[in-house]
Amino acid sequence: MILVLKQGTTREKVDDICKWLSDSYGVQTSPIFGSGTTIIGLVGDTSAIELEAVEMHEAVERAMKVQEPYKRANRKFHPDDTLIKVGGVEIGGNKICIAAGPCSVESEDQIKMVADMVRDSGAALLRGGAFKPRTSPYAFQGLKAEGLMYMKRARESSGLPVVSEITNPAQLELFMEFVDMIQVGTRNMQNFELLKELGRVRKPILLKRGFANTIDELLMSAEYIMSGGNQDVILCERGIRTFETSTRNTLDISAVPVLKSRTHLPVFVDPSHAGGIAWLVEPLAKAAIVAGADGLIIEVHNDPKHALSDGQQSLTPEDFKSLVGRLRPVAEAIGRSI
Ligand code: PEP
Ligand code: MN
């Protein structure tokens, strides 16, 4: 349920209403002080609350039931776009944020070098996998804790905040120390025990859509994290599995505007894993920007032919640089910047 309060309701009054609602109905309240109006979102069993009874309150303009099962992630709860700070970088505003870097961290020198190059080309965040969820147990599994330490050092040398994928709640302590944003990969989008743990921490989460999950399921996974207390969730469309075999996955471009209408959370697109081929990154990235994405996550490798994972879809740092040059006017055409 959502209560829209009358203009000019004081913070004190808002606190009183929240206390009254939680004392009388046992629901959790989250007030959102927006530009102009204040909204109180109610979560929990609201079935005993009658809209008319709440609307009788002098400060309440109107009350509405929220039909969707996701509450905190719902745009009705929070009409303004949410801005999330990752290191010093703001995500969800006018500026489109690009995270770039290799699929896997391969050495300290490699990640530092790629970090400097993508930063100079316009990336705002550095990506790099250390715990790799590979389809084959015989494939490179990542440098694990050592890889995360190299990410931290690359952050120190380049100044870019870093993002890396977690695969197990037992790794959480390491991630809290070494990264600025924790990525949940497509294979773990419904690892609910992991999501619950991530709800307890204070660190932004990049939640990628499961390759066989619906948009509603993605929003419910965000709700798992948010209901635990962590509101800093960025969603990422990275392609879903369809009958099409020409591309690694099928980029669900309509997920971007659909998500933007249903949720206030920022939305990223990963054109690298969606297409699975380096030359497809550019058209998919352009489409993502025009569709309204708040950010892109792009794989960039110093030597794609010899990459230990995902070389076929990785750009060279030089290609990344020219790509960003061609993405800037696309962003500007819709009133945004990179
Ligand atoms: C990745 O970012 O390297 C990755 C494994 O992504 P996804 O979970 O989308 O496949
Ligand atoms: Mn990859």
Coordinates of C-alpha atoms and ligand atoms in Angstrom, one line a residue:
M1 CA 0.0 0.0 0.0
I2 CA 1.1 3.6 -0.7
L3 CA 0.0 6.7 1.1
V4 CA 0.5 10.0 -0.8
L5 CA 0.7 12.8 1.8
K6 CA -0.7 16.3 1.4
Q7 CA 1.8 19.0 0.3
G8 CA 3.6 20.6 3.2
T9 CA 3.3 17.7 5.6
T10 CA 6.2 18.1 8.1
R11 CA 8.8 15.4 8.8
E12 CA 7.5 15.2 12.3
K13 CA 4.0 14.5 11.1
V14 CA 5.4 11.9 8.7
D15 CA 7.2 10.2 11.6
D16 CA 3.9 10.2 13.7
I17 CA 2.0 8.6 10.8
C18 CA 4.6 5.9 10.4
K19 CA 4.5 5.1 14.1
W20 CA 0.7 5.0 14.1
L21 CA 0.7 2.6 11.1
S22 CA 3.4 0.3 12.5
D23 CA 1.8 0.3 16.0
S24 CA -1.7 -0.3 14.9
Y25 CA -1.2 -2.7 11.9
G26 CA 2.3 -4.2 12.4
V27 CA 3.4 -3.1 9.0
Q28 CA 6.9 -1.7 8.0
T29 CA 6.9 1.9 6.7
S30 CA 9.3 3.6 4.4
P31 CA 8.8 7.3 3.8
I32 CA 10.1 8.8 0.6
F33 CA 10.6 12.5 0.6
G34 CA 10.3 13.3 -3.1
S35 CA 10.4 16.5 -5.0
G36 CA 7.2 18.1 -4.0
T37 CA 5.2 15.1 -2.6
T38 CA 6.0 12.7 0.3
I39 CA 5.0 9.1 0.0
I40 CA 4.9 6.4 2.6
G41 CA 5.2 2.9 1.4
L42 CA 3.8 0.1 3.6
V43 CA 5.1 -3.4 3.4
G44 CA 3.8 -6.5 5.2
D45 CA 0.2 -7.7 5.7
T46 CA -1.8 -4.7 4.7
S47 CA -5.0 -6.7 4.2
A48 CA -6.5 -5.3 7.5
I49 CA -6.0 -1.7 6.5
E50 CA -9.0 -0.1 4.8
L51 CA -8.1 2.6 2.3
E52 CA -11.0 4.8 3.5
A53 CA -9.8 4.6 7.1
V54 CA -6.3 5.8 6.2
E55 CA -7.6 8.5 3.9
M56 CA -9.5 9.9 6.9
H57 CA -6.2 11.0 8.3
E58 CA -5.7 14.8 7.9
A59 CA -2.3 14.5 6.3
V60 CA -3.2 11.8 3.8
E61 CA -4.1 12.9 0.2
R62 CA -4.9 9.4 -1.0
A63 CA -4.1 5.7 -0.4
M64 CA -3.6 3.0 -3.0
K65 CA -3.0 -0.7 -2.8
V66 CA 0.0 -1.9 -4.8
Q67 CA -1.0 -5.0 -6.7
E68 CA 2.5 -6.0 -7.8
P69 CA 4.4 -8.4 -5.5
Y70 CA 7.5 -6.2 -5.6
K71 CA 7.0 -3.3 -3.3
R72 CA 10.3 -1.6 -2.5
A73 CA 11.5 -1.9 -6.1
N74 CA 8.2 -0.6 -7.4
R75 CA 8.2 2.8 -9.0
K76 CA 4.9 3.5 -7.3
F77 CA 6.8 3.4 -4.0
H78 CA 9.4 5.8 -5.3
P79 CA 8.3 7.8 -8.3
D80 CA 11.7 9.5 -8.8
D81 CA 14.6 7.7 -10.3
T82 CA 16.9 6.3 -7.7
L83 CA 20.5 7.5 -7.7
I84 CA 23.2 5.1 -6.5
K85 CA 26.7 6.1 -5.6
V86 CA 29.4 3.5 -6.4
G87 CA 32.7 4.9 -5.1
G88 CA 32.4 8.5 -6.2
V89 CA 30.4 7.6 -9.3
E90 CA 26.7 8.4 -9.5
I91 CA 24.5 5.9 -11.3
G92 CA 20.9 6.6 -12.5
G93 CA 21.2 10.3 -13.3
N94 CA 21.6 12.0 -16.7
K95 CA 25.1 10.6 -17.2
I96 CA 25.3 7.1 -18.7
C97 CA 27.9 5.1 -16.8
I98 CA 30.1 2.6 -18.6
A99 CA 31.8 -0.2 -16.7
A100 CA 34.5 -1.8 -18.7
G101 CA 37.3 -4.4 -18.3
P102 CA 38.1 -8.0 -18.9
C103 CA 35.8 -11.0 -18.3
S104 CA 38.4 -12.4 -16.0
V105 CA 41.3 -10.7 -14.1
E106 CA 44.3 -12.6 -15.4
S107 CA 47.2 -10.8 -13.7
E108 CA 47.9 -7.6 -11.7
D109 CA 49.7 -6.0 -14.6
Q110 CA 46.9 -6.8 -17.0
I111 CA 44.1 -5.4 -14.9
K112 CA 46.0 -2.3 -14.1
M113 CA 46.9 -1.7 -17.7
V114 CA 43.3 -2.3 -18.9
A115 CA 42.0 -0.1 -16.1
D116 CA 44.1 2.9 -17.1
M117 CA 43.2 2.5 -20.8
V118 CA 39.4 2.2 -20.3
R119 CA 39.5 5.1 -17.8
D120 CA 41.2 7.3 -20.4
S121 CA 38.5 6.3 -23.0
G122 CA 35.6 7.3 -20.8
A123 CA 34.8 4.3 -18.6
A124 CA 33.6 5.2 -15.1
L125 CA 33.9 1.8 -13.5
L126 CA 36.3 -1.2 -13.9
R127 CA 34.8 -4.7 -14.3
G128 CA 36.8 -7.9 -13.8
G129 CA 35.8 -11.4 -12.8
A130 CA 37.7 -13.3 -10.1
F131 CA 35.3 -16.1 -9.2
K132 CA 34.2 -17.3 -12.6
P133 CA 31.0 -19.4 -12.9
R134 CA 32.0 -21.4 -16.0
T135 CA 29.9 -23.9 -17.8
S136 CA 32.8 -26.4 -17.9
P137 CA 34.6 -27.4 -14.7
Y138 CA 37.8 -27.7 -16.9
A139 CA 37.6 -24.1 -18.0
F140 CA 39.6 -21.3 -16.2
Q141 CA 37.8 -20.7 -12.9
G142 CA 39.3 -17.3 -12.1
L143 CA 42.1 -16.1 -9.8
K144 CA 39.6 -16.0 -6.9
A145 CA 40.8 -14.0 -3.8
E146 CA 44.1 -13.1 -5.5
G147 CA 42.1 -11.7 -8.5
L148 CA 40.0 -9.5 -6.1
M149 CA 43.1 -8.2 -4.5
Y150 CA 44.4 -7.2 -8.0
M151 CA 41.1 -5.4 -8.6
K152 CA 41.6 -3.4 -5.5
R153 CA 45.1 -2.5 -6.6
A154 CA 43.8 -1.5 -10.0
R155 CA 41.3 0.7 -8.2
E156 CA 44.1 2.4 -6.3
S157 CA 46.3 2.9 -9.4
S158 CA 43.5 4.0 -11.8
G159 CA 41.0 5.7 -9.5
L160 CA 38.1 3.7 -11.0
P161 CA 35.7 2.0 -8.6
V162 CA 35.5 -1.7 -9.2
V163 CA 32.8 -4.3 -9.8
S164 CA 33.2 -8.1 -9.6
E165 CA 31.0 -11.2 -9.4
I166 CA 30.2 -13.1 -6.2
T167 CA 29.2 -16.8 -6.6
N168 CA 28.8 -17.8 -2.9
P169 CA 27.8 -16.1 0.3
A170 CA 31.1 -17.4 1.9
Q171 CA 33.0 -14.9 -0.3
L172 CA 31.1 -11.9 1.1
E173 CA 33.8 -10.8 3.5
L174 CA 36.4 -10.6 0.7
F175 CA 34.0 -8.7 -1.5
M176 CA 33.2 -6.2 1.3
E177 CA 36.9 -5.4 1.5
F178 CA 38.0 -5.4 -2.1
V179 CA 35.2 -4.2 -4.4
D180 CA 32.9 -1.1 -4.7
M181 CA 29.9 -3.0 -6.2
I182 CA 29.1 -6.7 -6.1
Q183 CA 27.8 -8.3 -9.2
V184 CA 25.3 -11.2 -9.1
G185 CA 25.6 -13.1 -12.3
T186 CA 22.8 -14.5 -14.5
R187 CA 23.3 -18.0 -13.0
N188 CA 22.7 -16.8 -9.5
M189 CA 19.8 -14.4 -10.0
Q190 CA 17.6 -16.7 -8.0
N191 CA 20.1 -17.9 -5.5
F192 CA 17.9 -16.7 -2.7
E193 CA 20.3 -17.4 0.1
L194 CA 22.9 -15.3 -1.6
L195 CA 20.4 -12.5 -2.2
K196 CA 19.3 -12.5 1.4
E197 CA 23.0 -12.1 2.5
L198 CA 23.4 -9.2 0.1
G199 CA 20.4 -7.6 1.6
R200 CA 22.2 -7.4 4.9
V201 CA 25.3 -5.5 3.6
R202 CA 25.9 -1.9 2.7
K203 CA 27.3 -2.1 -0.8
P204 CA 25.7 -1.6 -4.2
I205 CA 24.6 -4.7 -6.0
L206 CA 24.6 -5.2 -9.8
L207 CA 21.9 -7.8 -10.3
K208 CA 22.0 -9.4 -13.7
R209 CA 18.9 -11.0 -15.2
G210 CA 18.8 -14.8 -15.2
F211 CA 19.0 -16.0 -18.8
A212 CA 15.7 -17.9 -18.3
N213 CA 13.9 -15.4 -16.0
T214 CA 11.1 -13.0 -16.6
I215 CA 11.2 -9.3 -15.8
D216 CA 8.9 -9.8 -12.9
E217 CA 11.3 -12.5 -11.5
L218 CA 14.2 -10.1 -11.8
L219 CA 12.2 -7.5 -9.9
M220 CA 11.4 -10.1 -7.2
S221 CA 15.1 -10.9 -6.8
A222 CA 15.8 -7.2 -6.4
E223 CA 13.0 -7.2 -3.8
Y224 CA 14.9 -10.0 -1.9
I225 CA 17.9 -7.7 -1.5
M226 CA 15.9 -4.6 -0.8
S227 CA 13.6 -6.2 1.8
G228 CA 16.8 -7.2 3.7
G229 CA 17.7 -3.5 4.0
N230 CA 20.0 -2.8 1.1
Q231 CA 18.3 -0.4 -1.3
D232 CA 21.2 0.0 -3.7
V233 CA 20.4 -2.3 -6.5
I234 CA 21.2 -1.8 -10.1
L235 CA 19.5 -4.1 -12.6
C236 CA 21.2 -5.5 -15.7
E237 CA 19.7 -6.9 -18.9
R238 CA 22.3 -9.3 -20.4
G239 CA 20.3 -11.3 -22.9
I240 CA 18.0 -14.2 -22.4
R241 CA 17.9 -17.7 -24.0
T242 CA 15.6 -18.0 -26.9
F243 CA 15.4 -20.4 -29.9
E244 CA 17.8 -18.1 -31.8
T245 CA 21.3 -19.5 -32.2
S246 CA 23.0 -16.7 -34.2
T247 CA 23.8 -14.8 -31.1
R248 CA 25.0 -16.1 -27.7
N249 CA 21.8 -14.8 -26.1
T250 CA 18.9 -12.6 -27.3
L251 CA 19.2 -9.1 -26.0
D252 CA 15.7 -8.2 -24.7
I253 CA 15.8 -4.6 -25.6
S254 CA 12.2 -4.0 -24.5
A255 CA 13.2 -5.0 -21.0
V256 CA 14.9 -1.6 -20.6
P257 CA 11.8 0.6 -21.1
V258 CA 9.6 -2.0 -19.3
L259 CA 11.9 -2.0 -16.3
K260 CA 12.2 1.8 -16.3
S261 CA 8.5 2.1 -16.1
R262 CA 8.0 -0.5 -13.4
T263 CA 11.0 0.4 -11.1
H264 CA 12.9 3.4 -9.9
L265 CA 16.2 1.4 -9.9
P266 CA 18.9 2.1 -12.5
V267 CA 19.1 -0.3 -15.4
F268 CA 22.3 -1.4 -17.1
V269 CA 22.7 -3.4 -20.3
D270 CA 25.5 -5.9 -21.0
P271 CA 25.9 -6.0 -24.8
S272 CA 29.0 -8.3 -24.6
H273 CA 27.2 -11.3 -23.0
A274 CA 24.0 -10.6 -24.9
G275 CA 25.5 -10.8 -28.4
G276 CA 28.6 -12.9 -27.6
I277 CA 30.5 -11.5 -30.5
A278 CA 32.8 -8.4 -30.5
W279 CA 31.3 -6.7 -33.5
L280 CA 27.8 -6.9 -32.1
V281 CA 28.7 -4.9 -29.0
E282 CA 28.4 -1.5 -30.8
P283 CA 24.9 -1.9 -32.3
L284 CA 23.6 -3.4 -29.1
A285 CA 25.2 -0.7 -27.0
K286 CA 23.7 2.0 -29.2
A287 CA 20.2 0.3 -29.0
A288 CA 20.6 0.1 -25.2
I289 CA 21.3 3.8 -24.9
V290 CA 18.4 4.8 -27.1
A291 CA 16.1 2.4 -25.1
G292 CA 16.9 4.3 -21.9
A293 CA 19.7 2.3 -20.2
D294 CA 21.5 4.1 -17.4
G295 CA 24.7 2.2 -18.0
L296 CA 26.6 -0.4 -20.0
I297 CA 28.9 -3.1 -18.9
I298 CA 31.4 -4.0 -21.6
E299 CA 34.2 -6.6 -21.8
V300 CA 37.5 -5.2 -22.8
H301 CA 40.7 -7.3 -23.0
N302 CA 44.3 -6.4 -23.8
D303 CA 44.6 -9.4 -26.1
P304 CA 41.2 -10.9 -26.8
K305 CA 42.6 -13.8 -28.9
H306 CA 44.4 -15.1 -25.9
A307 CA 41.8 -14.2 -23.2
L308 CA 41.2 -16.9 -20.6
S309 CA 37.4 -16.3 -20.9
D310 CA 35.0 -14.7 -23.3
G311 CA 37.7 -13.5 -25.8
Q312 CA 35.3 -13.7 -28.8
Q313 CA 33.1 -11.0 -27.3
S314 CA 35.8 -8.8 -25.9
L315 CA 36.9 -5.5 -27.4
T316 CA 40.5 -4.4 -27.6
P317 CA 41.2 -1.2 -25.6
E318 CA 41.6 0.7 -28.9
D319 CA 38.2 -0.6 -30.2
F320 CA 36.6 0.4 -26.9
K321 CA 38.0 3.9 -27.2
S322 CA 36.6 4.4 -30.7
L323 CA 33.3 2.8 -29.6
V324 CA 32.9 5.3 -26.8
G325 CA 33.6 8.1 -29.3
R326 CA 30.6 6.8 -31.4
L327 CA 28.3 6.3 -28.4
R328 CA 28.7 9.8 -27.1
P329 CA 26.7 11.5 -29.9
V330 CA 24.0 8.8 -29.5
A331 CA 23.7 9.7 -25.8
E332 CA 23.6 13.4 -26.7
A333 CA 20.9 12.8 -29.2
I334 CA 18.6 11.8 -26.4
G335 CA 19.7 14.5 -24.0
R336 CA 22.2 12.4 -22.0
S337 CA 25.9 12.3 -21.7
I338 CA 28.6 9.6 -21.1
Ligands
PEP1 C1 30.3 -11.8 -16.6 O1 29.9 -10.7 -16.4 O2 31.5 -12.1 -16.9 C2 29.3 -12.9 -16.6 C3 29.6 -14.2 -16.3 O3 28.1 -12.4 -16.8 P1 26.7 -13.2 -16.9 O4 26.4 -13.7 -15.5 O5 25.7 -12.2 -17.4 O6 26.8 -14.4 -17.8
MN2 MN 32.3 -12.8 -19.4

